[in-house]
Tab-separated table of C-alpha atoms in Angstrom:
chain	number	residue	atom	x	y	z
U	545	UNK	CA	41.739	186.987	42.617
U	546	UNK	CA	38.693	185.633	44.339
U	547	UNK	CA	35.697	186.798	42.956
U	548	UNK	CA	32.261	187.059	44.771
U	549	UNK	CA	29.864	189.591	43.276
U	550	UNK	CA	29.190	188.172	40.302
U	551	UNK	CA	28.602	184.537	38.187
U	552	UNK	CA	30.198	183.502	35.363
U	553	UNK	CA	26.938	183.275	33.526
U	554	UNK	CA	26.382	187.217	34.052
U	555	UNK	CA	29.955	188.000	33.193
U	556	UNK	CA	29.716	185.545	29.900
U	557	UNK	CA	32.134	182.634	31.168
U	558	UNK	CA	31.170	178.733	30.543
U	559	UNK	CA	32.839	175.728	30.432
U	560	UNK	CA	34.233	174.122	27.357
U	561	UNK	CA	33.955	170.831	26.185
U	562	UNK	CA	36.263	169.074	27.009
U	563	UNK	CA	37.532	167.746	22.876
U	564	UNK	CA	38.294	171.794	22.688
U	565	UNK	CA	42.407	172.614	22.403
U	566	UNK	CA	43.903	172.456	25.830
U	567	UNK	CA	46.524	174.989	27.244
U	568	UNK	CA	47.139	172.503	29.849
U	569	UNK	CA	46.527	169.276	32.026
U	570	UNK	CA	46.538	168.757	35.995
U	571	UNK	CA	47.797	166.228	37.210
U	572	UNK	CA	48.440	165.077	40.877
U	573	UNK	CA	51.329	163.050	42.431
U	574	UNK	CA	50.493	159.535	43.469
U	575	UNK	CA	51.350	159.167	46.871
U	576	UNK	CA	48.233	158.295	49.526
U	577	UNK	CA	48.900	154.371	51.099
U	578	UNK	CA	45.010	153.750	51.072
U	579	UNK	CA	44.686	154.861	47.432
U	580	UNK	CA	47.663	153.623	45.856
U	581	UNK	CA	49.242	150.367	46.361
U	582	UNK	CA	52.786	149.581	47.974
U	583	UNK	CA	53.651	152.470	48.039
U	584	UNK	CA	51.988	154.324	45.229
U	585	UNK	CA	55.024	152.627	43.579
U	586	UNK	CA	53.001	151.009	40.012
U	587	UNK	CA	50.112	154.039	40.202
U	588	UNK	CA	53.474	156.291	39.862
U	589	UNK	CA	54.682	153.939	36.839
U	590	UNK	CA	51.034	155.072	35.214
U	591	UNK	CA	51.068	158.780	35.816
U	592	UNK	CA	54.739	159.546	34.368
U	593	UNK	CA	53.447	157.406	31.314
U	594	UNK	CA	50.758	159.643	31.463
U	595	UNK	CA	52.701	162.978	31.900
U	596	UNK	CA	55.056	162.217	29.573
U	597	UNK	CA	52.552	161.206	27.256
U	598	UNK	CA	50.195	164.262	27.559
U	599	UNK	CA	53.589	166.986	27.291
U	600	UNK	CA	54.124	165.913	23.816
U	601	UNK	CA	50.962	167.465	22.978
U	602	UNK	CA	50.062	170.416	25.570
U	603	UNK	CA	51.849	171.608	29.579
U	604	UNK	CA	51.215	169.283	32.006
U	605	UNK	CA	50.875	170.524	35.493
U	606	UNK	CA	52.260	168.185	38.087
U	607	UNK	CA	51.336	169.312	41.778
U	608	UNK	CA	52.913	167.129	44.048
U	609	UNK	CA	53.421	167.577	48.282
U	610	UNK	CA	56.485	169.334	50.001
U	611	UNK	CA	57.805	166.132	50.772
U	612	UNK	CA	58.211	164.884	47.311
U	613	UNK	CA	58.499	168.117	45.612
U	614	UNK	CA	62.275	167.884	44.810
U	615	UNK	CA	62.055	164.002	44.027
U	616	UNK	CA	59.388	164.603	41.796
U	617	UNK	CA	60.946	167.628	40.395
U	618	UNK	CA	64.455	165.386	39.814
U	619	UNK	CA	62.443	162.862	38.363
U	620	UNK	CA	60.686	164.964	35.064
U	621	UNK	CA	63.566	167.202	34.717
U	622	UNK	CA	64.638	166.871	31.306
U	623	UNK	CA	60.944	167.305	30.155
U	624	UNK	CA	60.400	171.486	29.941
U	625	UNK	CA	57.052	170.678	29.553
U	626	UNK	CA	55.886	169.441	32.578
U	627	UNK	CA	55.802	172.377	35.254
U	628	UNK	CA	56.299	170.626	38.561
U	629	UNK	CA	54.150	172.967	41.169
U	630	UNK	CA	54.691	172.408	45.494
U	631	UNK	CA	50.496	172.511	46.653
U	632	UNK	CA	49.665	170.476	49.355
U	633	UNK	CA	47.041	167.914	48.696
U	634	UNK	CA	45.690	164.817	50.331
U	635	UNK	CA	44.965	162.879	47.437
U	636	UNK	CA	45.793	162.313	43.776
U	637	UNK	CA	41.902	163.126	41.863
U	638	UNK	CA	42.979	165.636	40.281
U	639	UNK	CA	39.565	165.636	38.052
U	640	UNK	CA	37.514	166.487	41.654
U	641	UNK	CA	39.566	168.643	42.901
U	642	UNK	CA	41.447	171.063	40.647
U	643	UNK	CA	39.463	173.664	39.563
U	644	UNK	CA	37.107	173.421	36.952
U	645	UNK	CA	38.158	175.829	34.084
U	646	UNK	CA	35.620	178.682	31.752
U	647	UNK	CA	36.134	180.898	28.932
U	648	UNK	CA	34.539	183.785	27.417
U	649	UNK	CA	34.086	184.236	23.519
U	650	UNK	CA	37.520	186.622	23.761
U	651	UNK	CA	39.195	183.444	25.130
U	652	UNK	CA	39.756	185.051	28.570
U	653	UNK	CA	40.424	182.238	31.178
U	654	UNK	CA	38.573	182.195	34.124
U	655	UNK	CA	38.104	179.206	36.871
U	656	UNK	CA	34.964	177.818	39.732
U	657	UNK	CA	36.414	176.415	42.921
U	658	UNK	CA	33.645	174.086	44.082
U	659	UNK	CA	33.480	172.993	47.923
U	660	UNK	CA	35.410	169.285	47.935
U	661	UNK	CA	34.104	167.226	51.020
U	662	UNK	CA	35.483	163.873	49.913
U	663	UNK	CA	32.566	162.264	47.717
U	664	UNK	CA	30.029	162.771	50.830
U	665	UNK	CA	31.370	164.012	53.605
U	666	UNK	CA	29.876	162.822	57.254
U	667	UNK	CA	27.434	161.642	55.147
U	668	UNK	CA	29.558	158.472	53.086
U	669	UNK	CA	32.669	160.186	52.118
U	670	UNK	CA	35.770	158.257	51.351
U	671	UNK	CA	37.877	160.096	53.684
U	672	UNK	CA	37.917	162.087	57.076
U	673	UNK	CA	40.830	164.688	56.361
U	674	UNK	CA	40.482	166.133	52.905
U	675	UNK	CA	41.322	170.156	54.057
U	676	UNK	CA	44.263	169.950	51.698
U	677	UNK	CA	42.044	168.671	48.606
U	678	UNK	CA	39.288	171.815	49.428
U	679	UNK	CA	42.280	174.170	49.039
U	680	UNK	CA	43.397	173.175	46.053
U	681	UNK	CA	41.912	174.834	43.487
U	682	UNK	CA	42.065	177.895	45.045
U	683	UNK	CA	45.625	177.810	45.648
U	684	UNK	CA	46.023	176.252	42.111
U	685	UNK	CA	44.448	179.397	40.327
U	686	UNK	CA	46.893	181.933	42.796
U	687	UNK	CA	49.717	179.772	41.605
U	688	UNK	CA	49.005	180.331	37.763
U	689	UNK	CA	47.236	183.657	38.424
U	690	UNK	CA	44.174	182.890	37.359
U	691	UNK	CA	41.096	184.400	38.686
U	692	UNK	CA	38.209	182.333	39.797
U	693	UNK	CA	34.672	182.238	41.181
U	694	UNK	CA	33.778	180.828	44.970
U	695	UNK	CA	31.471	178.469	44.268
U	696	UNK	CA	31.610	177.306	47.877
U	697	UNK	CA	29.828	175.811	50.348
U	698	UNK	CA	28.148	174.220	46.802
U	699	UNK	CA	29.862	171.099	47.079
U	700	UNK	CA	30.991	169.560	43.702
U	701	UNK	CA	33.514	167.522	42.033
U	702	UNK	CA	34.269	167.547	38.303
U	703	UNK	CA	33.731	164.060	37.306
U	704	UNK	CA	30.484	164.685	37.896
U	705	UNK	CA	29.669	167.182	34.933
U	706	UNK	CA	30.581	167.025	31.409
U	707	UNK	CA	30.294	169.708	29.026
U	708	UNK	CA	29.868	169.753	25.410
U	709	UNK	CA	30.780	173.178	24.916
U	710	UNK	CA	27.602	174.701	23.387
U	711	UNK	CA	25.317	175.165	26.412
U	712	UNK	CA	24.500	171.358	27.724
U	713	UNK	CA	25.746	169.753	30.769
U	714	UNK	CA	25.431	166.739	31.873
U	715	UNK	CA	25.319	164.701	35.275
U	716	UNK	CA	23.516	162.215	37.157
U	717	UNK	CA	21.130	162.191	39.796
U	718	UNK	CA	22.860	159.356	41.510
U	719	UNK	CA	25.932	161.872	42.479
U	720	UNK	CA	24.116	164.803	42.418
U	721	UNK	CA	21.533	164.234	44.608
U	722	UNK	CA	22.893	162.604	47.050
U	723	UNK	CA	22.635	163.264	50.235
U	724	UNK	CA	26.213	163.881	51.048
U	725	UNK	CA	26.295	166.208	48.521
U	726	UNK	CA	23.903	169.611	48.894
U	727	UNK	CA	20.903	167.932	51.121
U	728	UNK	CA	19.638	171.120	51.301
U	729	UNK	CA	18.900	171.905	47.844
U	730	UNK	CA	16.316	170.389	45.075
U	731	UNK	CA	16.854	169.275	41.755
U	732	UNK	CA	15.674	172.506	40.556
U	733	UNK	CA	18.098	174.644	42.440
U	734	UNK	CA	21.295	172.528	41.586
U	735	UNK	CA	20.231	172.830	38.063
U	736	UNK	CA	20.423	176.270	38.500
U	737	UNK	CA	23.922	176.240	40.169
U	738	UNK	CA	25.274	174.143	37.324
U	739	UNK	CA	23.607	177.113	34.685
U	740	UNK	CA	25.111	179.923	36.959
U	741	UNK	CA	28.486	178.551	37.369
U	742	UNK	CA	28.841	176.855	34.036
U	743	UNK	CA	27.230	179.459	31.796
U	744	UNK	CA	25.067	176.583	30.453
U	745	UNK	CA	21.701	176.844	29.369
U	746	UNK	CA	20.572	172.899	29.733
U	747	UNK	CA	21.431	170.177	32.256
U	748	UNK	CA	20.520	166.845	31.361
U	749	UNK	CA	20.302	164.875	34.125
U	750	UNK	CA	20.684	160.909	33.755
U	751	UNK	CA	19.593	158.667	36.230
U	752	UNK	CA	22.893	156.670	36.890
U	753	UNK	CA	26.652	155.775	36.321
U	754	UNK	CA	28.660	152.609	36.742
U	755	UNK	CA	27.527	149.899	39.046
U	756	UNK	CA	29.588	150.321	43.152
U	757	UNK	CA	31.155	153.669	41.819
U	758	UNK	CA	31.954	155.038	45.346
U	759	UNK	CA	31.699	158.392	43.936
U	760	UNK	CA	27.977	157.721	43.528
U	761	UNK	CA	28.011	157.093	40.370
U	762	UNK	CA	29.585	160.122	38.473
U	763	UNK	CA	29.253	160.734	34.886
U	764	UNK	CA	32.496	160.555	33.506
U	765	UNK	CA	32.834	157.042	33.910
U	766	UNK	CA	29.150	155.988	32.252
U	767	UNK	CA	28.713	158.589	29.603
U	768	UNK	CA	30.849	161.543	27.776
U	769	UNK	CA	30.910	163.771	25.077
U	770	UNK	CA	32.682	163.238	21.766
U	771	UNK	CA	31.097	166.159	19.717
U	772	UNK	CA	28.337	168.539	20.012
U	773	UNK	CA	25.246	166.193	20.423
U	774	UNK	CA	26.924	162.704	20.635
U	775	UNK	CA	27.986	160.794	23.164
U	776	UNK	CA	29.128	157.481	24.356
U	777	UNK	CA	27.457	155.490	26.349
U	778	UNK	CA	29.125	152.414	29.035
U	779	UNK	CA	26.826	149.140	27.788
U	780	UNK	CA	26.275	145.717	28.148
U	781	UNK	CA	24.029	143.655	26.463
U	782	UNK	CA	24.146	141.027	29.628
U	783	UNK	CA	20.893	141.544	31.280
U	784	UNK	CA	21.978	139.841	34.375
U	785	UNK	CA	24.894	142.124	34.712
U	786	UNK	CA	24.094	144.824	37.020
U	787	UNK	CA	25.297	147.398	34.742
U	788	UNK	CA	22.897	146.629	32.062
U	789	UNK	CA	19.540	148.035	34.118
U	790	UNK	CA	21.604	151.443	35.281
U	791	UNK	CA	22.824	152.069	31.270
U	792	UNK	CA	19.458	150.855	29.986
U	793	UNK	CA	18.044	154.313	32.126
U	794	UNK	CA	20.503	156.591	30.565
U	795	UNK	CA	19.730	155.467	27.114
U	796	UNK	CA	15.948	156.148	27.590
U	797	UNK	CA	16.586	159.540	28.659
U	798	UNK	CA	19.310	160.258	26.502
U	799	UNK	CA	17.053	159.042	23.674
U	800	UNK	CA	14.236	161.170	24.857
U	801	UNK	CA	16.280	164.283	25.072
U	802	UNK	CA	17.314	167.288	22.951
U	803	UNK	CA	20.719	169.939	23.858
U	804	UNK	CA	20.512	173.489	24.492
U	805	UNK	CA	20.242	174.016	20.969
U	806	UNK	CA	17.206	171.637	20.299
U	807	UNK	CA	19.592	168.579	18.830
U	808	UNK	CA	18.333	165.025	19.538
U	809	UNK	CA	21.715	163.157	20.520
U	810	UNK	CA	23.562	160.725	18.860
U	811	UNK	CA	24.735	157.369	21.168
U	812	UNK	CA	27.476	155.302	21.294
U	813	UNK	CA	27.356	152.416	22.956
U	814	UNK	CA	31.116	151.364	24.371
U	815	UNK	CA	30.893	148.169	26.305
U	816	UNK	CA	32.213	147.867	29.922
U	817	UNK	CA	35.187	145.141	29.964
U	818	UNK	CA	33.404	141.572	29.674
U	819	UNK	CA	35.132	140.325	32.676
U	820	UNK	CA	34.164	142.040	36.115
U	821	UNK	CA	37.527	144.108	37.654
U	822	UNK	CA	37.974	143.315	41.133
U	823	UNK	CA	40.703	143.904	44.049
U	824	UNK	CA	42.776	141.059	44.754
U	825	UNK	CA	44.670	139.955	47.345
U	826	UNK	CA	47.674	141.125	46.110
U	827	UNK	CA	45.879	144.753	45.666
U	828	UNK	CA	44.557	144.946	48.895
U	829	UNK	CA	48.183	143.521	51.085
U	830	UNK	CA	49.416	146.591	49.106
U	831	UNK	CA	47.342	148.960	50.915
U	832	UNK	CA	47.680	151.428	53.844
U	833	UNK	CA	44.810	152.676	55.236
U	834	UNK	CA	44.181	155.414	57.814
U	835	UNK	CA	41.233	155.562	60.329
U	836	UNK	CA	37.990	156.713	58.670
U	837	UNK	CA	39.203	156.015	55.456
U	838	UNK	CA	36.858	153.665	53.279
U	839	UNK	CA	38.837	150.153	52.828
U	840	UNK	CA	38.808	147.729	50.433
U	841	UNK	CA	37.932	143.834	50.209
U	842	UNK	CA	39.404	140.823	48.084
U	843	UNK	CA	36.277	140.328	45.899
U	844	UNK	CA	35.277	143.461	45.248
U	845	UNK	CA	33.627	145.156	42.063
U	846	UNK	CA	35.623	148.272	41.006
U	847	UNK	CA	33.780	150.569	38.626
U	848	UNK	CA	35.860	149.463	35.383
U	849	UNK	CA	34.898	151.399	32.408
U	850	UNK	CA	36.810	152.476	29.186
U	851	UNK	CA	34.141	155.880	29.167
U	852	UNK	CA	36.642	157.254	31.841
U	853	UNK	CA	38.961	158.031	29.035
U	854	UNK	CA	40.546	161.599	28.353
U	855	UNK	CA	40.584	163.943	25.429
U	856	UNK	CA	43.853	165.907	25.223
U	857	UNK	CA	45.424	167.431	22.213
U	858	UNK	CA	45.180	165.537	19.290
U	859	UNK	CA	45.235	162.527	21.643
U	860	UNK	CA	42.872	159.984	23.629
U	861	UNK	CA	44.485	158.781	26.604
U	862	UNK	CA	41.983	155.283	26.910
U	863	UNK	CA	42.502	152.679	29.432
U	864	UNK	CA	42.841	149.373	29.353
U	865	UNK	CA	42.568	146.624	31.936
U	866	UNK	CA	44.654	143.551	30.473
U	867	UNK	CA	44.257	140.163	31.760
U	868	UNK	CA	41.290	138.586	30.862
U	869	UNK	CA	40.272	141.897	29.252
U	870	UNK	CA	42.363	142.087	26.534
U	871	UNK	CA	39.586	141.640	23.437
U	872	UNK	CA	37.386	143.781	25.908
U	873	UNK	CA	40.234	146.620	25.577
U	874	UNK	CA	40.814	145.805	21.840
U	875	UNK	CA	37.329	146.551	21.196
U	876	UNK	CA	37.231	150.089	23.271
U	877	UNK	CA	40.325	151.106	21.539
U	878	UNK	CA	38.777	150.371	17.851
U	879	UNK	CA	35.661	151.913	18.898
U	880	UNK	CA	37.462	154.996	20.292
U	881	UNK	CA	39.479	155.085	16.834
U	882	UNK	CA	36.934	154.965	14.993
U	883	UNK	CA	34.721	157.368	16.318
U	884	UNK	CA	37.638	159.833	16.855
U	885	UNK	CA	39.685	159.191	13.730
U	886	UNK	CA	41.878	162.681	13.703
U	887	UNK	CA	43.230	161.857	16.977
U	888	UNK	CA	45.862	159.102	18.174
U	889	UNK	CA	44.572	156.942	20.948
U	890	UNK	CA	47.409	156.027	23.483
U	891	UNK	CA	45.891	153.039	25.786
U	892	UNK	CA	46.942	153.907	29.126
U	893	UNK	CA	47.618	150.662	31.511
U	894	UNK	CA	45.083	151.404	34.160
U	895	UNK	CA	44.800	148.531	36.127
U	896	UNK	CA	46.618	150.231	39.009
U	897	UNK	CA	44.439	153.402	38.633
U	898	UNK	CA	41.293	151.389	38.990
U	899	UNK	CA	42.406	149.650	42.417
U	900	UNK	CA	42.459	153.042	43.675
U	901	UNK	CA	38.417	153.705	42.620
U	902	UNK	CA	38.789	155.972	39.701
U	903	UNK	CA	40.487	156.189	36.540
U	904	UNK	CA	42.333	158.476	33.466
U	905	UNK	CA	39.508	160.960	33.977
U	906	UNK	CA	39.659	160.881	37.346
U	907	UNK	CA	43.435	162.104	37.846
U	908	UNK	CA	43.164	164.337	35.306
U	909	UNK	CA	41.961	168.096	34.385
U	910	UNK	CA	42.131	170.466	31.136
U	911	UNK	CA	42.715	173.818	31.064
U	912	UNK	CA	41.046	174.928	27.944
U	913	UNK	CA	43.391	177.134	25.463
């Protein structure tokens, strides 16, 4: 059920962080030529590791088109705990798309379907057609019967928020403000649709993400919770890397901050991989792409970052780039360990995520238990 005369803050529902128990995880099939390279055949090797991965520890919801449904179906049909569900969709981010799931303090589930207009729009969105991917989370929440709050035409996708579960969100102004986003609105009156429709009581906004993020620069791949009050942070200590000015201004804020409840926060810094990801020519003869879809170049940065990780139960699904990256990934994962030692981190071959302009975080999203 749809519902339209009220906000979740009024009726007691926010969003949980994200390191809370799971019921669930969305995930979408892999199958878009201009995301996923000949044809979607090594990002599809990635998301069954991931699917199978994640249903050892919580459901896994895998939505996939009419035209693969019975394939995909076929394909994960010994596991009874991934739920294969038919919804139409034009791409595979699940993180932007799916709904973004609430709670009250009886554990009722509720959901926010946020207006999806491709990362921009008319404006500098990645795509022209993306009807299917706006759909989505309503059709998601009829599917599961789950009833959830119109958010629309506030446009939104959920790598740009992060939640730590006790009143404090945060974003970036990079993605936020945009002007493919909500033109119309200031600073002040986004904050307040983030309180409304997150039941939050604080939004820190930080200035930036990750260097060429076509998303404009959301926050799931520069900075994330870990606990109430502490965070991680993507760094570099090379001052000539472009990177280094864009974390340097999430620090100082971050550093000159408090939470909802008045805590200063504690910072991790987790270094981006030392050697720059970038599509080669192999990536880009793998790709398909359709008029007004954004293409890609030999050459080009991609927005690597072992931030874009994902909490699950009593898991960390981290990726990992290889290559030339392999102390770079070495170091995430002990850092990760470390700093979340009651959970097993699974590294997650992401290389052929990354090609596609997002990550773990990106094609995933939690339903809290």
């Amino acid at each position: 059920m749809i519902i339209n005369n009220s906000l979740p803050i009024n009726d007691g529902f926010s969003m949980p962080a994200e390191f809370g128990r799971h019921r669930a995880t969305i995930l979408i099939w892999p199958v878009r030529p201009g995301s996923w390279t000949y044809n979607a055949k090594y990002a599809q090797q990635a998301f069954s590791f991931m699917a199978n991965e994640l249903s050892k520890h919580e459901t896994v919801y895998l939505l996939t088109n009419k035209r693969d449904f019975e394939d995909v179906k076929e394909r994960f049909a010994t596991n009874n705990n991934i739920k294969v569900l038919q919804i139409e969709s034009d791409d595979s981010w699940a993180r932007d798309t799916a709904p973004t799931f609430l709670k009250n303090v009886s554990g009722e589930l509720r959901a926010v379907n946020w207006q999806f207009n491709a990362w921009g729009g008319s404006f500098d969105g990645l795509y022209d057609d993306y009807e299917n991917d706006n759909r989505l989370a309503g059709e998601f929440c009829r599917q599961i019967n789950v009833d959830y709050y119109d958010a629309t035409p506030f446009v939104l996708e959920g790598g740009s928020i992060h939640s730590d579960g006790e009143g404090t969100i945060i974003t970036t102004e990079a993605c936020l403000l945009s002007e493919g986003r909500n033109p119309k609105l200031s600073k002040d009156e986004i904050t307040q649709k983030l309180i409304n429709y997150l039941g939050a009581k604080k939004v820190i906004w930080l200035p930036n993400g990750i260097y060429n993020d076509e998303t404009n620069e959301h926050v799931d791949n520069v900075c994330a919770f870990i606990a109430p009050a502490e965070v991680v942070l993507a760094w570099t200590d090379d001052k000539n890397n472009p990177q280094y000015a864009l974390s340097k201004a999430c620090l100082d804020v971050l550093e000159n901050s408090t939470d909802a409840r008045g805590r200063k926060f504690t910072v991790h810094k987790l270094p981006i991989p030392k050697k720059t990801v970038c599509i080669t020519q192999f990536d880009l003869d793998g790709f398909v792409f359709e008029a007004g879809e954004a293409e890609r170049v030999v050459g080009e940065r991609l927005a690597a970052s072992y931030v874009n990780f994902y909490f699950a139960n009593d898991i960390i699904l981290l990726p990992q780039f290889g290559g030339e990256n392999q102390d770079s990934d070495k170091l995430a994962l002990d850092i990760i360990s470390k700093l979340c030692p009651n959970r097993e981190v699974v590294p997650v071959d992401a290389i052929n995520l990354i090609v596609g302009g997002g990550n773990i975080h990106c094609v995933t999203q939690q339903i809290p238990e």
